[in-house]
Coordinates of C-alpha atoms in Angstrom, one line a residue:
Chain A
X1 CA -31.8 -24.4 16.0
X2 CA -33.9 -26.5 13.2
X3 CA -33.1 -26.5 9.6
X4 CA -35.6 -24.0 8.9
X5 CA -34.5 -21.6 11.2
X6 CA -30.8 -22.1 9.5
X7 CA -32.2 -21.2 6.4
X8 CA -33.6 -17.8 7.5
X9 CA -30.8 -16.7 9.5
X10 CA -29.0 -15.8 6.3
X11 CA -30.2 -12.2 4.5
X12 CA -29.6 -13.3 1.2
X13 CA -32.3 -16.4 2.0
X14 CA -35.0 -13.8 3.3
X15 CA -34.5 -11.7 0.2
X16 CA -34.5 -14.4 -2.0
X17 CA -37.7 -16.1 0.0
X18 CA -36.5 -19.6 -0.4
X19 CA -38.4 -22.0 2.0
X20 CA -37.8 -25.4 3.5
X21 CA -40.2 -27.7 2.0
X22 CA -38.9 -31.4 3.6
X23 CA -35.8 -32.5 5.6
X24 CA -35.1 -36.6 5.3
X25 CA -31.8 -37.4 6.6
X26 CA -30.1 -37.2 3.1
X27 CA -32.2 -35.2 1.1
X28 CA -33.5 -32.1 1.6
X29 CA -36.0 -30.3 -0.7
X30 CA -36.5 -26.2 -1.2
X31 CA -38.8 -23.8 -2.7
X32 CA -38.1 -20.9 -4.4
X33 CA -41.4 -18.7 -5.3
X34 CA -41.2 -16.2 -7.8
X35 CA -40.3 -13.0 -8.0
X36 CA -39.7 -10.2 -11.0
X37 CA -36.4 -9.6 -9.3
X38 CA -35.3 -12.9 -11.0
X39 CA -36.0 -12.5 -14.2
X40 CA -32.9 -12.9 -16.7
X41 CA -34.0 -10.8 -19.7
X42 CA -36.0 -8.0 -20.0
X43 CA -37.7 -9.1 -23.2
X44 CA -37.1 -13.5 -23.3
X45 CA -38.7 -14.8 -20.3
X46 CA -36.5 -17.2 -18.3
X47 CA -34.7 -16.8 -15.0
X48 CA -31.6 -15.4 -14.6
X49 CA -28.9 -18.2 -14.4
X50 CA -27.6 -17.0 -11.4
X51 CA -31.1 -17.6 -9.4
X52 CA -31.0 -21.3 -10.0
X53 CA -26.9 -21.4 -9.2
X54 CA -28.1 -19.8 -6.0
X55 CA -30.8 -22.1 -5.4
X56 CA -28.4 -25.6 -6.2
X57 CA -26.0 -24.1 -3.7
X58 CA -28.8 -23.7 -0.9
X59 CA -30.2 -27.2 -1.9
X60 CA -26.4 -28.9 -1.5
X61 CA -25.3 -26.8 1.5
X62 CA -28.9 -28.0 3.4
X63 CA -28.2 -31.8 2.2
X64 CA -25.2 -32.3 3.7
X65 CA -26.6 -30.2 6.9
X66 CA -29.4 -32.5 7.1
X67 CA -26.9 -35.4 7.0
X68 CA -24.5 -34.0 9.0
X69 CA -26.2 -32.4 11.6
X70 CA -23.9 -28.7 11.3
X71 CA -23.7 -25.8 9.6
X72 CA -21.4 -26.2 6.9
X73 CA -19.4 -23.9 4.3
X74 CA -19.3 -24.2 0.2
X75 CA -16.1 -25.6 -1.3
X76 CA -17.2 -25.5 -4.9
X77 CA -20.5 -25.4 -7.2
X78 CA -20.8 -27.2 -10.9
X79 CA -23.8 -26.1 -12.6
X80 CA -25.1 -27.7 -16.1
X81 CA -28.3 -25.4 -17.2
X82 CA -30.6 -28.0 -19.2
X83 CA -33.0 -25.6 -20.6
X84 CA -34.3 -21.6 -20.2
X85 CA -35.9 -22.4 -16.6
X86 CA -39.3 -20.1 -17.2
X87 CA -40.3 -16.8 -15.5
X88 CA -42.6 -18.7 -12.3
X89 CA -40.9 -20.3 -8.9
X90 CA -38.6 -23.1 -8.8
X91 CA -38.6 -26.7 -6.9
X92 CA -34.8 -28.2 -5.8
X93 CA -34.2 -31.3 -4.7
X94 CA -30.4 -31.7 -2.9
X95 CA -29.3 -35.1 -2.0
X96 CA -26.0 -36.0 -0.1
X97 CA -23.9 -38.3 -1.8
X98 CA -21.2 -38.4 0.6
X99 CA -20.8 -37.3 4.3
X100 CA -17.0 -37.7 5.0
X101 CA -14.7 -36.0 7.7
X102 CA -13.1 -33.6 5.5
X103 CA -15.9 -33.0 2.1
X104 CA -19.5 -33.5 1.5
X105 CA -20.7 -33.9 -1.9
X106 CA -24.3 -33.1 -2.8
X107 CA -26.1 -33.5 -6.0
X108 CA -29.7 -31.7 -7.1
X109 CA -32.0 -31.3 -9.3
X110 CA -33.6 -28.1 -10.0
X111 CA -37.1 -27.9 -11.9
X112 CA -39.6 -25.4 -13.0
X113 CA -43.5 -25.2 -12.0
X114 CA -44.5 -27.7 -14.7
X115 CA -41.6 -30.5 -13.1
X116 CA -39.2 -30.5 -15.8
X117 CA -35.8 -30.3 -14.8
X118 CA -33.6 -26.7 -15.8
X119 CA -30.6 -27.4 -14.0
X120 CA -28.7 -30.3 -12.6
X121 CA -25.5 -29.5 -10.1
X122 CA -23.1 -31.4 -8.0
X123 CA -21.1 -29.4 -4.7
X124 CA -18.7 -29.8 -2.4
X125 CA -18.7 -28.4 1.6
X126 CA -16.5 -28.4 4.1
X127 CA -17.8 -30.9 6.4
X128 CA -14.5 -30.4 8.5
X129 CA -15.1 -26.6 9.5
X130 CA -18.3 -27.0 10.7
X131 CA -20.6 -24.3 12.1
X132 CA -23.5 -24.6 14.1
X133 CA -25.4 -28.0 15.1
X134 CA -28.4 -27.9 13.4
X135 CA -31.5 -30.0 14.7
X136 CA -32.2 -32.4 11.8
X137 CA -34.4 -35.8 11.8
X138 CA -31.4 -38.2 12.6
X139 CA -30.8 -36.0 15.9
X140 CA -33.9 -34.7 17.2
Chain B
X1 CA -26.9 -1.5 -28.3
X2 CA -23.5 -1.9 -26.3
X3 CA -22.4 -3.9 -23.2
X4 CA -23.5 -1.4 -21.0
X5 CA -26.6 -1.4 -22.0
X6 CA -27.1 -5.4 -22.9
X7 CA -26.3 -5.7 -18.6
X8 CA -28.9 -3.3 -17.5
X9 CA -31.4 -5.3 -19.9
X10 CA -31.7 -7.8 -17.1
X11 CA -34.0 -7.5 -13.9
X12 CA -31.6 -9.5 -11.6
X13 CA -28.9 -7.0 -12.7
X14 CA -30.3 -3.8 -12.2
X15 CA -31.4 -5.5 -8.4
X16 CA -27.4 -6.3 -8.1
X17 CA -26.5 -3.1 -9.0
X18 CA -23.5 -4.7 -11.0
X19 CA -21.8 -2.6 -13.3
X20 CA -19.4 -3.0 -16.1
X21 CA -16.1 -1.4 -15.6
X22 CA -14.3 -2.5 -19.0
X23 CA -14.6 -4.6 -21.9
X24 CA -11.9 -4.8 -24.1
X25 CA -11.5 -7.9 -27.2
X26 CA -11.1 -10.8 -24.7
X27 CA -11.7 -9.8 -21.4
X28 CA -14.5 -7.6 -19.2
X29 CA -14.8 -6.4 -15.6
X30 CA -17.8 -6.3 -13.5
X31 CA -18.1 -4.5 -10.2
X32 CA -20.3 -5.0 -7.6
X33 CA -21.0 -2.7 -5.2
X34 CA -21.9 -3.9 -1.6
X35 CA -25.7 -4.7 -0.8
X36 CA -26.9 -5.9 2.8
X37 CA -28.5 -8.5 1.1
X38 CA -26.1 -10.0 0.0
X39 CA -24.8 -11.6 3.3
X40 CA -24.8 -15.0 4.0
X41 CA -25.1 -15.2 7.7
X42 CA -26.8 -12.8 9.9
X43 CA -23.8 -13.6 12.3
X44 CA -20.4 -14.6 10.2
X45 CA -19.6 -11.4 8.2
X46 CA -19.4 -12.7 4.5
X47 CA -21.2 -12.9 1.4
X48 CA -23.8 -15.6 0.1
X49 CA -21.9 -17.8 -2.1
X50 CA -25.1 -18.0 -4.6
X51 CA -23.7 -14.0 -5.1
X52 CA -20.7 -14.5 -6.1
X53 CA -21.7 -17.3 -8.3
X54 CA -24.2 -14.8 -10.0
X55 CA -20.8 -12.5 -10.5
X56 CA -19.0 -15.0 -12.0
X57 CA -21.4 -16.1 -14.2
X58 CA -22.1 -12.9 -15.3
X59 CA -18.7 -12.2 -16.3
X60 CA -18.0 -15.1 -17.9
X61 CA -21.2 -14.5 -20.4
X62 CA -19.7 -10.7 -20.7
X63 CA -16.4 -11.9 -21.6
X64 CA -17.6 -14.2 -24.7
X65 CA -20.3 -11.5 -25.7
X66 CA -17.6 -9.3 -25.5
X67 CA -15.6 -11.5 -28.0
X68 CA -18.2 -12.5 -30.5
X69 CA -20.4 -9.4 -30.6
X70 CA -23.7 -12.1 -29.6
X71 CA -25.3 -12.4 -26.4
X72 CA -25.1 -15.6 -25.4
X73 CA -26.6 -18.3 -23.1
X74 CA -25.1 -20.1 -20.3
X75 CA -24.4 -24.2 -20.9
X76 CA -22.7 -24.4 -17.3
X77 CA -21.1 -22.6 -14.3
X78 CA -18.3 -24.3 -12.3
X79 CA -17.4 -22.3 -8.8
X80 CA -14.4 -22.8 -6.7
X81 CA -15.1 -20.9 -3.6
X82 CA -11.4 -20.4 -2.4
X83 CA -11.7 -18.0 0.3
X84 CA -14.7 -16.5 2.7
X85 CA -15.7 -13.0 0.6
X86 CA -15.6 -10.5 3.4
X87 CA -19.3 -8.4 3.0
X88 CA -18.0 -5.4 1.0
X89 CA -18.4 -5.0 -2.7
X90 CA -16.9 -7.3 -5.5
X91 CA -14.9 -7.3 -8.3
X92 CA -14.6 -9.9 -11.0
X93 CA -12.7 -10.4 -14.3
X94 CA -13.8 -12.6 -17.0
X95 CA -11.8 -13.9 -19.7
X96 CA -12.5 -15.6 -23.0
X97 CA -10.6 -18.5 -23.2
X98 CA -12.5 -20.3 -26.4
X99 CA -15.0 -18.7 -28.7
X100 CA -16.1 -21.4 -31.4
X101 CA -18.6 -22.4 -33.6
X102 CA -21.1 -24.2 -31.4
X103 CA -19.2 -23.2 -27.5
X104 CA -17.5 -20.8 -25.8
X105 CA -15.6 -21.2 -22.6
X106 CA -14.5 -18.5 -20.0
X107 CA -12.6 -17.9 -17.1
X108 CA -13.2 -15.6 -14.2
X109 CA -11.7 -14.4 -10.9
X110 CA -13.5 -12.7 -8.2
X111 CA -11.8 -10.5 -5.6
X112 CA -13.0 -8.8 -3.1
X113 CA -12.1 -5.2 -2.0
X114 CA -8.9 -5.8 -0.4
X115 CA -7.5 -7.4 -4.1
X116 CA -7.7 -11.0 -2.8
X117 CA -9.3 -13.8 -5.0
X118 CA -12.4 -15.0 -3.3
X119 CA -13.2 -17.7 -6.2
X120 CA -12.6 -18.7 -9.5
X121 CA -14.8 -20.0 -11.9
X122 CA -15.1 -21.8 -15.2
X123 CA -17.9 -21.3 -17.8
X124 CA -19.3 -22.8 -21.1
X125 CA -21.9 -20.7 -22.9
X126 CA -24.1 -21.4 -26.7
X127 CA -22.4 -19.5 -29.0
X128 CA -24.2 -21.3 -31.9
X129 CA -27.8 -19.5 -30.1
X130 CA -27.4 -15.9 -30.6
X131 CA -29.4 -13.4 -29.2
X132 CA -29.4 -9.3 -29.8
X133 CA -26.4 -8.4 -32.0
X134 CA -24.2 -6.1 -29.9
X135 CA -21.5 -3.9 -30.2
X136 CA -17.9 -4.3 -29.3
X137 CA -14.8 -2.5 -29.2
X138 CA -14.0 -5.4 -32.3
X139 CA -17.2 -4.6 -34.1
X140 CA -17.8 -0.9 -33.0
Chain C
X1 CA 12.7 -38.9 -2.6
X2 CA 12.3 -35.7 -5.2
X3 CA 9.6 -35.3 -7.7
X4 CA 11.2 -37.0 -10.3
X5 CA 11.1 -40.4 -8.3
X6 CA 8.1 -39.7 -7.5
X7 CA 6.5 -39.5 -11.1
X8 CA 8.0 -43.1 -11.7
X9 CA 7.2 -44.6 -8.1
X10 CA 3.3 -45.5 -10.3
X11 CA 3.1 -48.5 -12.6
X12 CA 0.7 -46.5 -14.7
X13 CA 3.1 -43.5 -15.2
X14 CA 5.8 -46.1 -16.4
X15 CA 3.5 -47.6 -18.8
X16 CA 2.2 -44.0 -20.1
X17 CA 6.4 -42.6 -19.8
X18 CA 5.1 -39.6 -18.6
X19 CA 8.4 -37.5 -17.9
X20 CA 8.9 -34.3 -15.1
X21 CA 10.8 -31.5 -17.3
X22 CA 10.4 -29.0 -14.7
X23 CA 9.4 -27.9 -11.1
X24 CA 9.7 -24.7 -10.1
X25 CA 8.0 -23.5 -6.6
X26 CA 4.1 -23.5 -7.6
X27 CA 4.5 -25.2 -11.5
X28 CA 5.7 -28.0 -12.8
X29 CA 5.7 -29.1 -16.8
X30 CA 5.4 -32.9 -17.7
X31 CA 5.8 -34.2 -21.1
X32 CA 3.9 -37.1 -22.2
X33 CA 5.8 -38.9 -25.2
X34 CA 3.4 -40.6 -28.0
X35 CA 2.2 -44.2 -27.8
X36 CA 0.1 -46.0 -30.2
X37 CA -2.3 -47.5 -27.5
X38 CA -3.0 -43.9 -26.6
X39 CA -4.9 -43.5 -29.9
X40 CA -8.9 -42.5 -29.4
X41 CA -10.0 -44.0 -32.7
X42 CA -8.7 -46.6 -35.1
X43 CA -9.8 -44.1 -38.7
X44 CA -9.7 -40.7 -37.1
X45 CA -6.1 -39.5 -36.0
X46 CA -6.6 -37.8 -32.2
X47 CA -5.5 -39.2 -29.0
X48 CA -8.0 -40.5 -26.4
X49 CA -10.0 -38.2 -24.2
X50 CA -8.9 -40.3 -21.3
X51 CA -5.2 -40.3 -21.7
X52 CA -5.4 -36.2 -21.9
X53 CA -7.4 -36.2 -18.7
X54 CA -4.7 -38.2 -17.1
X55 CA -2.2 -36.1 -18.0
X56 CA -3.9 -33.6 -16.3
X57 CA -4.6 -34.9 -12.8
X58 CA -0.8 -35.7 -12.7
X59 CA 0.1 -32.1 -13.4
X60 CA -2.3 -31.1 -11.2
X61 CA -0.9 -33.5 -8.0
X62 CA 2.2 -32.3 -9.1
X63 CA 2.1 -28.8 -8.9
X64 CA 0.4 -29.1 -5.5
X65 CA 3.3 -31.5 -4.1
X66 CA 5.5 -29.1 -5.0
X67 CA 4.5 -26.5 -3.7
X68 CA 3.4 -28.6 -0.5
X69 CA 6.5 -31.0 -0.2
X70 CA 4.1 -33.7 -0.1
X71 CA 2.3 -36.5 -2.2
X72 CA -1.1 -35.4 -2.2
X73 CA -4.3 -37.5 -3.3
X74 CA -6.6 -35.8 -6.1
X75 CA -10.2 -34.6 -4.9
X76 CA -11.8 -33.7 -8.6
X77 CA -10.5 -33.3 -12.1
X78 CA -13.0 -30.9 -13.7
X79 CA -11.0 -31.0 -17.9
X80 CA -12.9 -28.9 -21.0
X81 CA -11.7 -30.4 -24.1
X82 CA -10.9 -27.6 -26.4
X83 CA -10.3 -29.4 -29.4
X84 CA -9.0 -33.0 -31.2
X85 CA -5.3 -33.8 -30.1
X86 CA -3.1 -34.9 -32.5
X87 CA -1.6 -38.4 -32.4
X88 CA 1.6 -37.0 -30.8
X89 CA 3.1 -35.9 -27.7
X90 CA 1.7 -33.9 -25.3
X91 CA 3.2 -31.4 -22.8
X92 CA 0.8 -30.3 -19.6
X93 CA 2.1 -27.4 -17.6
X94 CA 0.1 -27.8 -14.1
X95 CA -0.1 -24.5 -11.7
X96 CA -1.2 -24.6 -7.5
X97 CA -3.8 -21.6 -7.2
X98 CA -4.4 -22.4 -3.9
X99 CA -2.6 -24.7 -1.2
X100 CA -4.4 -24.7 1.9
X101 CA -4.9 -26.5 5.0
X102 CA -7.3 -29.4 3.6
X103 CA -7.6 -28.6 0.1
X104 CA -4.9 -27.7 -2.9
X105 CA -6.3 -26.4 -6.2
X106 CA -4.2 -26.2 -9.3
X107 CA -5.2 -25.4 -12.9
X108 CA -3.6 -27.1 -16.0
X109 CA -3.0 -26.4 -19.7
X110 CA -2.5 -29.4 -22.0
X111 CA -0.7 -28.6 -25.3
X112 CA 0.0 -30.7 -28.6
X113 CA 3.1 -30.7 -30.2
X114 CA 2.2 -28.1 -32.2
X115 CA 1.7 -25.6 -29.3
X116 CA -1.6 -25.8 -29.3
X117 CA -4.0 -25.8 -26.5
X118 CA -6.1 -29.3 -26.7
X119 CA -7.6 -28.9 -23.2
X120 CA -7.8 -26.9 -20.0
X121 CA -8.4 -28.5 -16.5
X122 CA -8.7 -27.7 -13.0
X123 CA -8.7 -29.8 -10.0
X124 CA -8.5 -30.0 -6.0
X125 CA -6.4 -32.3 -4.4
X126 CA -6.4 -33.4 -0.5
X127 CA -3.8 -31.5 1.4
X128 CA -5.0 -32.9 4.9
X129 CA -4.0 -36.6 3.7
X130 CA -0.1 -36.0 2.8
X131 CA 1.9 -39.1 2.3
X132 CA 5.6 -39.6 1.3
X133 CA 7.7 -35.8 2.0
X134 CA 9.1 -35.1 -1.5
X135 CA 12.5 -32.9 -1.6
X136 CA 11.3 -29.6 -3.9
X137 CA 13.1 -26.8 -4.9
X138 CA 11.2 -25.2 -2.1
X139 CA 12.6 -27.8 0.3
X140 CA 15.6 -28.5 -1.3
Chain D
X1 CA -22.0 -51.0 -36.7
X2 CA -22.8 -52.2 -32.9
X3 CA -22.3 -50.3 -29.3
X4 CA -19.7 -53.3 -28.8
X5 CA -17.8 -53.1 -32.0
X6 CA -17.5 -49.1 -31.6
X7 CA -15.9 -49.7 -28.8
X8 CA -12.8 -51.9 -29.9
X9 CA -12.2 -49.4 -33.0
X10 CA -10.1 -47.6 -30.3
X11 CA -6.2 -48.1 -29.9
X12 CA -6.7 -47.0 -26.4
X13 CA -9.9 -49.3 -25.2
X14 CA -7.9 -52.6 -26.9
X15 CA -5.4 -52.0 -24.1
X16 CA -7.7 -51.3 -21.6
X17 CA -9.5 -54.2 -22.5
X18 CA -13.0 -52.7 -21.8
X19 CA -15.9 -54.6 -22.1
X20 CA -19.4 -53.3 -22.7
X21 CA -21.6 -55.2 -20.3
X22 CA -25.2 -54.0 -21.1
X23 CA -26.6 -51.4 -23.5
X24 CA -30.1 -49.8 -22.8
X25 CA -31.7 -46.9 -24.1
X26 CA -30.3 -44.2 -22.1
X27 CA -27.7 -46.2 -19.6
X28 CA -24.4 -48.6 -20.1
X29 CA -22.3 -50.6 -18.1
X30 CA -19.0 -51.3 -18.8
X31 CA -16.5 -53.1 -17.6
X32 CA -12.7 -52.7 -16.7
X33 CA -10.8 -56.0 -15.5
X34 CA -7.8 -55.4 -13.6
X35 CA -4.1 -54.5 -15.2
X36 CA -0.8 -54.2 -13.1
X37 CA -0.2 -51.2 -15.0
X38 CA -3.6 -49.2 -13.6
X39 CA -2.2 -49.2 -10.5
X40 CA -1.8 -46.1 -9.0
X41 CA 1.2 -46.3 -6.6
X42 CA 4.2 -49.2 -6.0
X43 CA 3.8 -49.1 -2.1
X44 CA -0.5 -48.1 -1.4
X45 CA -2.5 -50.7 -3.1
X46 CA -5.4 -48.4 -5.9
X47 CA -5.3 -47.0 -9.0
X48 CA -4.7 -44.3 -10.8
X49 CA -7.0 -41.8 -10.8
X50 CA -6.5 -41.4 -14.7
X51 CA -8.0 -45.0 -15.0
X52 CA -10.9 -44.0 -13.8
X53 CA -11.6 -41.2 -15.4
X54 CA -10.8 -43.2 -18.7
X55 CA -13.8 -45.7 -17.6
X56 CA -15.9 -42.5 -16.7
X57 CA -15.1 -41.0 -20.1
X58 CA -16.0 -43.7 -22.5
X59 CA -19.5 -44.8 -19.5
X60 CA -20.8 -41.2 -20.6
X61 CA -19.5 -41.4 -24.2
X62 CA -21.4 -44.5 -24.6
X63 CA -24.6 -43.1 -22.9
X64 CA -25.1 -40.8 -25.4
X65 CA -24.2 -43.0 -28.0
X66 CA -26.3 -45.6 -27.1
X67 CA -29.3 -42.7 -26.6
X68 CA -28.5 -41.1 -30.0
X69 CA -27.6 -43.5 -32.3
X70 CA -24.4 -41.6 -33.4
X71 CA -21.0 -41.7 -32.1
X72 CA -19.8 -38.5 -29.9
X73 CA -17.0 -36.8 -29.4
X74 CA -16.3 -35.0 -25.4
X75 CA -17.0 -31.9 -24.6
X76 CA -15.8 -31.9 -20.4
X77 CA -15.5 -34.4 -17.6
X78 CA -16.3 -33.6 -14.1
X79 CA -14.9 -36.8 -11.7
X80 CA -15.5 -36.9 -8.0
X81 CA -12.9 -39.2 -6.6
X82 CA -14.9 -40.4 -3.6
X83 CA -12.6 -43.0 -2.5
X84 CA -9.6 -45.3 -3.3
X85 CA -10.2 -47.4 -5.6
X86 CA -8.8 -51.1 -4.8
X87 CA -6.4 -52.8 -7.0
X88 CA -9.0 -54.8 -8.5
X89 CA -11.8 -55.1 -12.0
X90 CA -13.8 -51.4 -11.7
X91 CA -17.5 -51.1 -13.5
X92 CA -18.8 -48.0 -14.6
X93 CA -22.6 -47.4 -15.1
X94 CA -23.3 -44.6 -17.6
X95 CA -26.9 -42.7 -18.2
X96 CA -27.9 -40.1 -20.4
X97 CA -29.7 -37.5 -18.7
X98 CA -30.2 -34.8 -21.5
X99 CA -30.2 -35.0 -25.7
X100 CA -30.1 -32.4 -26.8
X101 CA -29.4 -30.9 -30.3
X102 CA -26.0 -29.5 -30.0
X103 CA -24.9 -31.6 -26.4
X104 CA -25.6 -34.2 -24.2
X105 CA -25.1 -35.0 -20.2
X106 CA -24.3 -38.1 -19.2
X107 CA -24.0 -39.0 -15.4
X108 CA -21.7 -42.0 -14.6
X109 CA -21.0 -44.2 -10.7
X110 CA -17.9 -46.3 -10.7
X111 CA -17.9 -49.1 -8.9
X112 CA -15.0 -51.5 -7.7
X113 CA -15.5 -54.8 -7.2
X114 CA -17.0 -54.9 -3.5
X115 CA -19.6 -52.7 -5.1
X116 CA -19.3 -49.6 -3.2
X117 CA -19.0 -46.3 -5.8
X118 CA -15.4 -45.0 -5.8
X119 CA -16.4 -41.9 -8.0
X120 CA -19.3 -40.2 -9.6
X121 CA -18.8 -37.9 -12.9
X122 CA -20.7 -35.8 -15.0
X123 CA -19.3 -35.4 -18.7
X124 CA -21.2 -33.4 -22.0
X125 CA -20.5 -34.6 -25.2
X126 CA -21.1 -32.8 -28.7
X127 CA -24.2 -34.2 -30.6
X128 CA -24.4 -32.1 -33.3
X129 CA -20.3 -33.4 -34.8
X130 CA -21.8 -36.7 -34.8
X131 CA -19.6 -39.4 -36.0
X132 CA -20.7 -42.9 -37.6
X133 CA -24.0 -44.3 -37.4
X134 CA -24.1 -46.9 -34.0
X135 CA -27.0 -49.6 -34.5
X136 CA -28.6 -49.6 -30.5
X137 CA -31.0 -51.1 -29.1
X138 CA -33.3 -48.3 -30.1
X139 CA -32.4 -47.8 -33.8
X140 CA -32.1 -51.9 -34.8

């Protein structure tokens, strides 16, 4: 199995439509295209702050995967929303920071159509429990 | 408008299906009843971590609307996934710990059906940006 | 060795005088006498940010090693300041929430003299790396 | 006042004896020579993880500062211990990544002496309590 295929083997991922844009061997980058679904308010238009959580914990969990070569679970998420992330799809960037026997840590970025940046979050995963082995660049 | 009302105001929650169960001075709960999307594994029966981040973050903005009568927007979310959430329905309580001038900080559990604690979270939110007045068992 | 040997087996907890007043199975208090140096500003009476935060990763390691018999090395320290400490002493009272396999998480409350909370924390400790076997009341 | 002379108005940095290296617009490095006293442990040769989330603490402090113009008091610290940190001189590098009107982020790497990061953090600070004026780079 290849990271994209990891991606859509979850049903919260095919709701959500996320897609794998890139795969390097530390960072990973994903694409979240809008939907109404999303939306936070009915009347202020931003994103609910839940969507981008969501999308930072895909972003980490698939950095460290891409480093690590397996599937691997979430320890813990820290989110810091920068600014109202506007009603339209959503770019994150997750790099690994740290690959160890027992923890991964990832950090990424999360930005809006127009590039700024709404979020910033740092994770942790079990790199010790892994799950499947995942095809990434370093392996195939 | 009331707390029921202010959670069905948002798009993502109406597609969650959350509800609120109570809201007293300090404290709310939110249930979430099960979805199939929700899952985060067509294979490992449990739910996407990015949902019960959602549910946490929702109750911890619940918890300090429900203290200061304003609805209020997040600053940061910080997750600690402690256990796998089996894929049934959710419950979560959130708790004001702080409500000041400029920040207000909560603290939520989520448990899953069986009355274990699947995470806990920690949450800042604006209180010095209020949004819709609403009303509260303090202000009501 | 118990846990009160083990608080003073650190230079930096002599220097600080940070005292053990209690252990019980998953909770431990420690007391953290006043010291000039500890002051955050020459004009503006608090203590420093750091010396609170310290406090709280050693009531954190220390509720885990008591509830795990074990010296335990700290993960994250995740601490909200919730307000200006007074130039005094400080009490922390550090909980385990969880003690698992790899991974302990405890959560602590920092007070002033005056009873007062000055800051929460939370933080996850390494479980998997035990050193030194500490007598408890558990063990004990 | 200067960025330098801020930093030894505090009771607590005068013991530390930190030095600030480098001021830029939005980044700082400081620098922490070694004490006995930081010392983590009599037998296993690192410090204490409360040292370094001191040095992180005042690295983000002094990012924002140095960004604003105005000193800042802390909101939270997030600290990623990533590994032991030798018995030796640690240097923190701090950068502001958000200004805004009511907080700032700062994102700090310590370093020890071989160069290789022993922790990351993430701290917010309150800008809109600022304290005395700081002449930076920017503002002199």
């Amino acid at each position: 199995m290849d990271l994209k295929q990891l991606l859509t083997q979850t049903p919260f991922h095919r709701w959500l439509g996320v897609e794998l844009v890139r795969a390097d061997e530390h960072e990973v980058e994903v694409y979240l295209p809008y939907r109404e679904e999303f939306n936070g308010d009915d009347d202020a238009p931003h994103l609910h702050g839940g969507i981008i959580a969501t999308l930072a914990d895909i972003a980490a969990c698939f950095a460290v995967i891409s480093a690590s070569g397996h599937d691997v679970p979430s320890i813990d998420l820290h989110v810091d929303f920068l600014r109202m992330a506007p009603c339209a799809s959503l770019t994150a960037v997750g790099r690994a920071i740290k690959v160890g026997r027992t923890i991964g840590v990832a950090d990424v970025e999360v930005r809006g159509e127009d590039g700024r940046v709404v979020a910033i979050a740092r994770a942790k995963v079990a790199t010790n429990a892994p799950g499947r082995d995942i095809l990434t660049n370093k392996g195939s």
